[in-house]
Amino acid sequence: MDPLRRIEAIATALPEAERVDIEAWGGEPTFRVRGKNFVFAGGDGLGISVKLPKPEAEALVATDPRAEPTGYGLGRHGWVSIGIGADADDQRWILVEELIRTSYCMVAPKRLAAQVDSGTPR
């Protein structure tokens, strides 16, 4: 499965999540819950930006050479851009899924986030 399809499968499995391509950004895909972005993805799926609790964002940036604070001032709010890479192994994809789920829980309404935390299906 290509990286973007894999990201989409992870993100859209979350309650009320949807993909929205931003035409003004050349069709770059984003993933949203109730109109709020929780993932910005590169068009090739080789990198994403996600929102994390600030301490977790700082730790990821400090320990992962493919992670950096997201530009446009988003980094100061806990957004991190992380490279996935075409050669991503299973461990990398486990991390990507964890980051997407965390980001979702950061921006989703509490009721929806609780469904993800508890493992309740949609």
Coordinates of N, CA, C and O in Angstrom, one line a residue:
M1 N 0.9 -1.2 0.0 CA 0.0 0.0 0.0 C 0.9 1.2 0.0 O 1.9 1.3 0.8
D2 N 0.6 2.2 -0.8 CA 1.4 3.4 -0.9 C 1.2 4.2 0.4 O 0.2 4.1 1.1
P3 N 2.2 5.0 0.8 CA 2.2 5.7 2.1 C 0.9 6.6 2.3 O 0.4 6.6 3.4
L4 N 0.5 7.3 1.3 CA -0.6 8.2 1.5 C -1.9 7.4 1.7 O -2.7 7.7 2.6
R5 N -2.1 6.3 1.0 CA -3.3 5.4 1.2 C -3.2 4.9 2.7 O -4.2 4.7 3.3
R6 N -2.0 4.5 3.1 CA -1.9 4.0 4.5 C -2.2 5.0 5.5 O -2.9 4.7 6.5
I7 N -1.7 6.3 5.3 CA -2.1 7.4 6.2 C -3.6 7.6 6.2 O -4.2 7.7 7.3
E8 N -4.2 7.6 5.0 CA -5.6 7.8 4.9 C -6.4 6.7 5.6 O -7.4 7.0 6.3
A9 N -6.0 5.5 5.5 CA -6.6 4.3 6.2 C -6.6 4.5 7.7 O -7.6 4.2 8.4
I10 N -5.4 4.9 8.2 CA -5.3 5.1 9.7 C -6.2 6.3 10.1 O -7.0 6.1 11.1
A11 N -6.1 7.4 9.4 CA -6.8 8.6 9.9 C -8.3 8.4 9.7 O -9.1 8.8 10.6
T12 N -8.8 7.9 8.6 CA -10.3 7.9 8.4 C -10.9 6.7 9.1 O -12.2 6.7 9.2
A13 N -10.1 5.9 9.8 CA -10.7 4.8 10.7 C -11.2 5.4 12.0 O -11.9 4.8 12.7
L14 N -10.8 6.7 12.3 CA -11.2 7.3 13.5 C -12.6 7.9 13.4 O -13.0 8.3 12.3
P15 N -13.3 8.0 14.5 CA -14.7 8.5 14.5 C -14.8 9.9 13.8 O -14.1 10.8 14.2
E16 N -15.7 9.9 12.8 CA -16.1 11.2 12.1 C -14.9 11.8 11.4 O -15.0 13.0 11.0
A17 N -13.8 11.1 11.2 CA -12.7 11.7 10.5 C -12.9 11.7 9.0 O -13.6 10.8 8.4
E18 N -12.4 12.7 8.3 CA -12.6 12.8 6.8 C -11.3 13.4 6.2 O -10.6 14.1 6.9
R19 N -11.1 13.1 5.0 CA -10.0 13.6 4.2 C -10.6 14.9 3.4 O -11.6 14.8 2.8
V20 N -9.8 15.9 3.5 CA -10.1 17.2 2.8 C -8.9 17.6 2.0 O -7.8 17.9 2.7
D21 N -8.9 17.6 0.7 CA -7.7 18.1 -0.1 C -7.8 19.6 -0.3 O -8.9 20.1 -0.6
I22 N -6.7 20.3 0.0 CA -6.7 21.7 0.0 C -6.3 22.2 -1.4 O -5.1 22.1 -1.8
E23 N -7.2 22.6 -2.2 CA -6.9 23.0 -3.6 C -5.9 24.1 -3.7 O -5.0 24.1 -4.5
A24 N -6.0 25.1 -2.8 CA -5.0 26.2 -2.8 C -3.6 25.8 -2.5 O -2.6 26.5 -2.8
W25 N -3.4 24.6 -2.0 CA -2.1 24.0 -1.7 C -1.7 22.9 -2.7 O -1.0 22.0 -2.4
G26 N -2.3 23.0 -3.8 CA -2.0 22.0 -4.9 C -2.6 20.6 -4.6 O -2.1 19.6 -5.0
G27 N -3.7 20.6 -3.9 CA -4.4 19.4 -3.6 C -3.9 18.6 -2.4 O -4.2 17.4 -2.2
E28 N -3.0 19.2 -1.6 CA -2.4 18.6 -0.4 C -3.6 18.0 0.5 O -4.5 18.8 0.8
P29 N -3.4 16.8 0.9 CA -4.5 16.2 1.8 C -4.3 16.6 3.2 O -3.2 16.7 3.8
T30 N -5.5 16.8 3.8 CA -5.5 17.0 5.3 C -6.6 16.0 5.8 O -7.4 15.5 5.1
F31 N -6.5 15.8 7.1 CA -7.5 14.9 7.7 C -8.1 15.7 8.9 O -7.4 16.3 9.7
R32 N -9.4 15.7 9.0 CA -10.1 16.6 9.9 C -11.2 15.8 10.7 O -11.7 14.8 10.2
V33 N -11.5 16.3 11.8 CA -12.7 15.8 12.6 C -13.5 17.1 12.9 O -12.9 18.1 13.5
R34 N -14.7 17.1 12.5 CA -15.6 18.2 12.7 C -15.0 19.5 12.3 O -15.1 20.5 13.0
G35 N -14.3 19.5 11.2 CA -13.7 20.8 10.6 C -12.4 21.2 11.2 O -11.8 22.1 10.7
K36 N -11.8 20.4 12.1 CA -10.5 20.7 12.7 C -9.5 19.8 12.2 O -9.7 18.5 12.2
N37 N -8.4 20.3 11.7 CA -7.3 19.5 11.2 C -6.6 18.7 12.3 O -6.3 19.3 13.3
F38 N -6.3 17.5 12.0 CA -5.5 16.7 13.0 C -4.3 16.1 12.3 O -3.3 15.7 12.9
V39 N -4.3 16.1 10.9 CA -3.1 15.7 10.1 C -3.0 16.5 8.9 O -4.0 16.7 8.2
F40 N -1.8 17.0 8.6 CA -1.5 17.6 7.3 C -0.6 16.6 6.7 O 0.4 16.1 7.3
A41 N -0.8 16.1 5.5 CA 0.0 15.1 4.8 C 0.6 15.7 3.5 O 0.0 16.5 2.8
G42 N 1.8 15.3 3.2 CA 2.4 15.6 2.0 C 1.7 14.8 0.9 O 1.2 13.7 1.1
G43 N 1.6 15.4 -0.3 CA 0.9 14.7 -1.4 C 1.4 13.3 -1.7 O 0.6 12.5 -2.2
D44 N 2.6 13.0 -1.4 CA 3.2 11.7 -1.7 C 3.1 10.8 -0.4 O 3.4 9.6 -0.5
G45 N 2.6 11.3 0.7 CA 2.5 10.5 1.9 C 3.8 10.2 2.6 O 3.8 9.4 3.5
L46 N 4.9 10.9 2.2 CA 6.2 10.6 2.9 C 6.4 11.4 4.1 O 7.5 11.3 4.7
G47 N 5.5 12.3 4.5 CA 5.6 13.0 5.7 C 4.3 13.6 6.1 O 3.4 13.7 5.3
I48 N 4.2 13.8 7.4 CA 2.9 14.3 8.0 C 3.3 15.4 9.0 O 4.4 15.4 9.6
S49 N 2.3 16.2 9.4 CA 2.4 17.1 10.5 C 1.2 16.7 11.4 O 0.1 16.6 10.9
V50 N 1.5 16.6 12.7 CA 0.4 16.3 13.7 C 0.6 17.2 14.9 O 1.6 17.7 15.2
K51 N -0.5 17.3 15.7 CA -0.5 18.1 16.9 C -0.3 17.1 18.1 O -1.0 16.1 18.2
L52 N 0.6 17.4 18.9 CA 1.0 16.6 20.1 C 1.0 17.5 21.4 O 1.2 18.7 21.3
P53 N 0.9 16.9 22.5 CA 1.1 17.7 23.8 C 2.5 18.2 23.7 O 3.4 17.5 23.2
K54 N 2.7 19.4 24.1 CA 4.0 20.1 24.0 C 5.2 19.3 24.5 O 6.2 19.1 23.8
P55 N 5.1 18.6 25.7 CA 6.3 17.8 26.1 C 6.5 16.7 25.2 O 7.7 16.3 24.9
E56 N 5.5 16.0 24.6 CA 5.7 14.9 23.7 C 6.3 15.4 22.4 O 7.1 14.8 21.8
A57 N 5.8 16.6 21.9 CA 6.4 17.2 20.7 C 7.9 17.5 20.9 O 8.7 17.1 20.0
E58 N 8.2 18.0 22.0 CA 9.6 18.4 22.3 C 10.5 17.1 22.3 O 11.6 17.1 21.8
A59 N 10.0 16.1 23.0 CA 10.7 14.8 23.1 C 10.9 14.2 21.7 O 12.0 13.6 21.4
L60 N 9.9 14.2 20.9 CA 10.0 13.6 19.6 C 11.0 14.3 18.7 O 11.9 13.7 18.1
V61 N 11.0 15.6 18.8 CA 11.9 16.4 18.0 C 13.4 16.2 18.5 O 14.3 16.1 17.7
A62 N 13.5 16.0 19.8 CA 14.8 15.8 20.4 C 15.4 14.4 20.1 O 16.6 14.2 20.0
T63 N 14.5 13.4 19.8 CA 15.0 12.0 19.7 C 14.8 11.4 18.3 O 15.4 10.4 18.0
D64 N 14.1 12.1 17.4 CA 13.9 11.6 16.1 C 14.5 12.5 15.0 O 14.0 13.6 14.9
P65 N 15.5 12.1 14.3 CA 16.2 13.0 13.4 C 15.2 13.4 12.2 O 15.5 14.4 11.5
R66 N 14.1 12.7 12.0 CA 13.2 13.1 10.9 C 12.0 13.9 11.4 O 11.0 14.0 10.7
A67 N 12.1 14.4 12.6 CA 11.0 15.2 13.2 C 11.5 16.6 13.5 O 12.7 16.8 13.9
E68 N 10.6 17.6 13.2 CA 11.0 19.0 13.5 C 9.7 19.8 13.8 O 8.6 19.3 13.4
P69 N 9.8 20.9 14.5 CA 8.6 21.7 14.7 C 8.0 22.1 13.4 O 8.7 22.5 12.5
T70 N 6.7 22.1 13.3 CA 6.0 22.5 12.0 C 6.2 24.0 11.8 O 6.2 24.7 12.8
G71 N 6.4 24.4 10.6 CA 6.6 25.8 10.3 C 5.3 26.6 10.4 O 4.3 26.1 10.9
Y72 N 5.3 27.8 9.9 CA 4.2 28.8 10.0 C 3.7 29.0 11.4 O 2.6 29.3 11.6
G73 N 4.6 28.9 12.4 CA 4.2 29.2 13.8 C 3.5 28.1 14.5 O 3.1 28.2 15.6
L74 N 3.2 27.0 13.7 CA 2.4 25.9 14.4 C 3.2 25.1 15.4 O 2.7 24.6 16.3
G75 N 4.6 25.1 15.2 CA 5.4 24.3 16.1 C 5.3 24.8 17.5 O 5.4 24.0 18.5
R76 N 5.1 26.1 17.8 CA 5.0 26.5 19.1 C 3.7 26.1 19.8 O 3.5 26.2 21.0
H77 N 2.8 25.5 19.0 CA 1.5 25.0 19.6 C 1.5 23.5 19.6 O 0.4 22.9 19.8
G78 N 2.7 22.9 19.5 CA 2.7 21.4 19.6 C 2.7 20.7 18.3 O 2.7 19.4 18.3
W79 N 2.6 21.4 17.2 CA 2.6 20.7 15.9 C 4.0 20.3 15.5 O 5.0 21.0 15.6
V80 N 4.1 19.0 15.0 CA 5.4 18.4 14.6 C 5.3 17.9 13.2 O 4.3 17.2 12.9
S81 N 6.3 18.1 12.4 CA 6.4 17.5 11.1 C 7.3 16.3 11.2 O 8.4 16.5 11.7
I82 N 6.9 15.2 10.7 CA 7.8 14.0 10.8 C 7.8 13.3 9.4 O 6.8 13.1 8.7
G83 N 9.1 13.0 9.0 CA 9.3 12.2 7.8 C 9.0 10.8 8.0 O 9.4 10.2 9.0
I84 N 8.2 10.2 7.1 CA 8.0 8.8 7.2 C 9.0 8.0 6.3 O 9.6 7.1 6.8
G85 N 9.1 8.5 5.1 CA 10.1 7.8 4.2 C 9.5 6.7 3.4 O 8.6 6.0 3.9
A86 N 9.9 6.5 2.2 CA 9.5 5.4 1.3 C 9.9 4.1 1.9 O 9.3 3.0 1.6
D87 N 11.0 4.1 2.7 CA 11.5 2.8 3.2 C 11.0 2.5 4.6 O 11.7 1.7 5.3
A88 N 9.9 3.1 5.1 CA 9.5 3.0 6.4 C 9.2 1.5 6.8 O 8.5 0.8 6.0
D89 N 9.7 1.1 7.9 CA 9.4 -0.3 8.4 C 8.2 -0.3 9.3 O 7.6 0.7 9.5
D90 N 7.9 -1.5 9.8 CA 6.7 -1.7 10.6 C 6.8 -0.8 11.9 O 5.8 -0.2 12.3
Q91 N 8.0 -0.7 12.5 CA 8.1 0.2 13.7 C 7.8 1.6 13.4 O 7.1 2.3 14.2
R92 N 8.2 2.1 12.2 CA 7.9 3.5 11.9 C 6.4 3.7 11.7 O 5.9 4.7 12.1
W93 N 5.8 2.7 11.1 CA 4.3 2.8 10.9 C 3.6 2.7 12.2 O 2.5 3.4 12.4
I94 N 4.0 2.0 13.1 CA 3.4 1.9 14.5 C 3.5 3.3 15.1 O 2.5 3.8 15.7
L95 N 4.7 4.0 15.0 CA 4.8 5.3 15.5 C 3.9 6.3 14.8 O 3.2 7.1 15.4
V96 N 3.8 6.2 13.5 CA 2.9 7.1 12.7 C 1.5 6.9 13.1 O 0.8 7.9 13.4
E97 N 1.0 5.7 13.3 CA -0.3 5.5 13.8 C -0.6 6.1 15.2 O -1.6 6.7 15.4
E98 N 0.4 5.9 16.0 CA 0.3 6.4 17.4 C 0.2 8.0 17.4 O -0.6 8.6 18.0
L99 N 1.0 8.6 16.5 CA 1.0 10.0 16.4 C -0.3 10.5 15.8 O -0.8 11.6 16.3
I100 N -0.8 9.9 14.8 CA -2.1 10.3 14.2 C -3.2 10.2 15.3 O -4.0 11.1 15.4
R101 N -3.3 9.1 16.0 CA -4.3 8.9 17.0 C -4.2 9.9 18.1 O -5.2 10.5 18.6
T102 N -2.9 10.2 18.5 CA -2.7 11.3 19.6 C -3.2 12.6 19.1 O -3.9 13.4 19.8
S103 N -2.8 13.0 17.8 CA -3.2 14.2 17.3 C -4.8 14.3 17.2 O -5.4 15.4 17.5
Y104 N -5.4 13.2 16.8 CA -6.9 13.2 16.7 C -7.4 13.5 18.1 O -8.3 14.4 18.2
C105 N -6.9 12.9 19.1 CA -7.5 13.0 20.5 C -7.2 14.5 21.0 O -8.0 14.9 21.8
M106 N -6.2 15.1 20.5 CA -5.9 16.5 20.9 C -6.9 17.5 20.3 O -7.2 18.5 20.9
V107 N -7.5 17.2 19.1 CA -8.4 18.2 18.5 C -9.8 17.7 18.4 O -10.7 18.6 18.3
A108 N -10.1 16.5 18.6 CA -11.5 16.0 18.5 C -12.3 16.4 19.8 O -11.7 16.6 20.8
P109 N -13.6 16.5 19.6 CA -14.4 16.7 20.8 C -14.2 15.6 21.8 O -13.9 14.4 21.4
K110 N -14.3 15.9 23.1 CA -14.0 14.9 24.1 C -14.7 13.5 24.0 O -14.2 12.5 24.2
R111 N -16.0 13.6 23.5 CA -16.8 12.4 23.4 C -16.1 11.5 22.3 O -16.1 10.3 22.5
L112 N -15.7 12.1 21.2 CA -15.1 11.3 20.1 C -13.7 10.8 20.5 O -13.3 9.7 20.3
A113 N -12.9 11.7 21.2 CA -11.6 11.3 21.6 C -11.7 10.1 22.6 O -10.9 9.2 22.6
A114 N -12.7 10.1 23.5 CA -12.9 9.0 24.4 C -13.1 7.7 23.8 O -12.7 6.6 24.3
Q115 N -13.8 7.7 22.6 CA -14.0 6.5 21.9 C -12.7 5.9 21.4 O -12.5 4.7 21.3
V116 N -11.8 6.7 21.0 CA -10.5 6.3 20.5 C -9.7 5.8 21.7 O -9.0 4.7 21.6
D117 N -9.7 6.5 22.8 CA -8.9 6.1 24.0 C -9.4 4.8 24.5 O -8.6 3.9 25.0
S118 N -10.7 4.5 24.5 CA -11.3 3.3 25.0 C -11.3 2.2 24.0 O -11.7 1.0 24.4
G119 N -11.1 2.5 22.8 CA -11.1 1.4 21.7 C -12.5 1.1 21.2 O -12.7 0.2 20.5
T120 N -13.5 2.0 21.6 CA -14.9 1.8 21.2 C -14.9 2.1 19.7 O -14.4 3.1 19.2
P121 N -15.5 1.2 18.9 CA -15.6 1.4 17.4 C -16.6 2.5 17.1 O -17.4 2.9 17.9
R122 N -16.5 3.0 15.9 CA -17.3 4.1 15.5 C -18.8 3.8 15.7 O -19.6 3.3 15.3

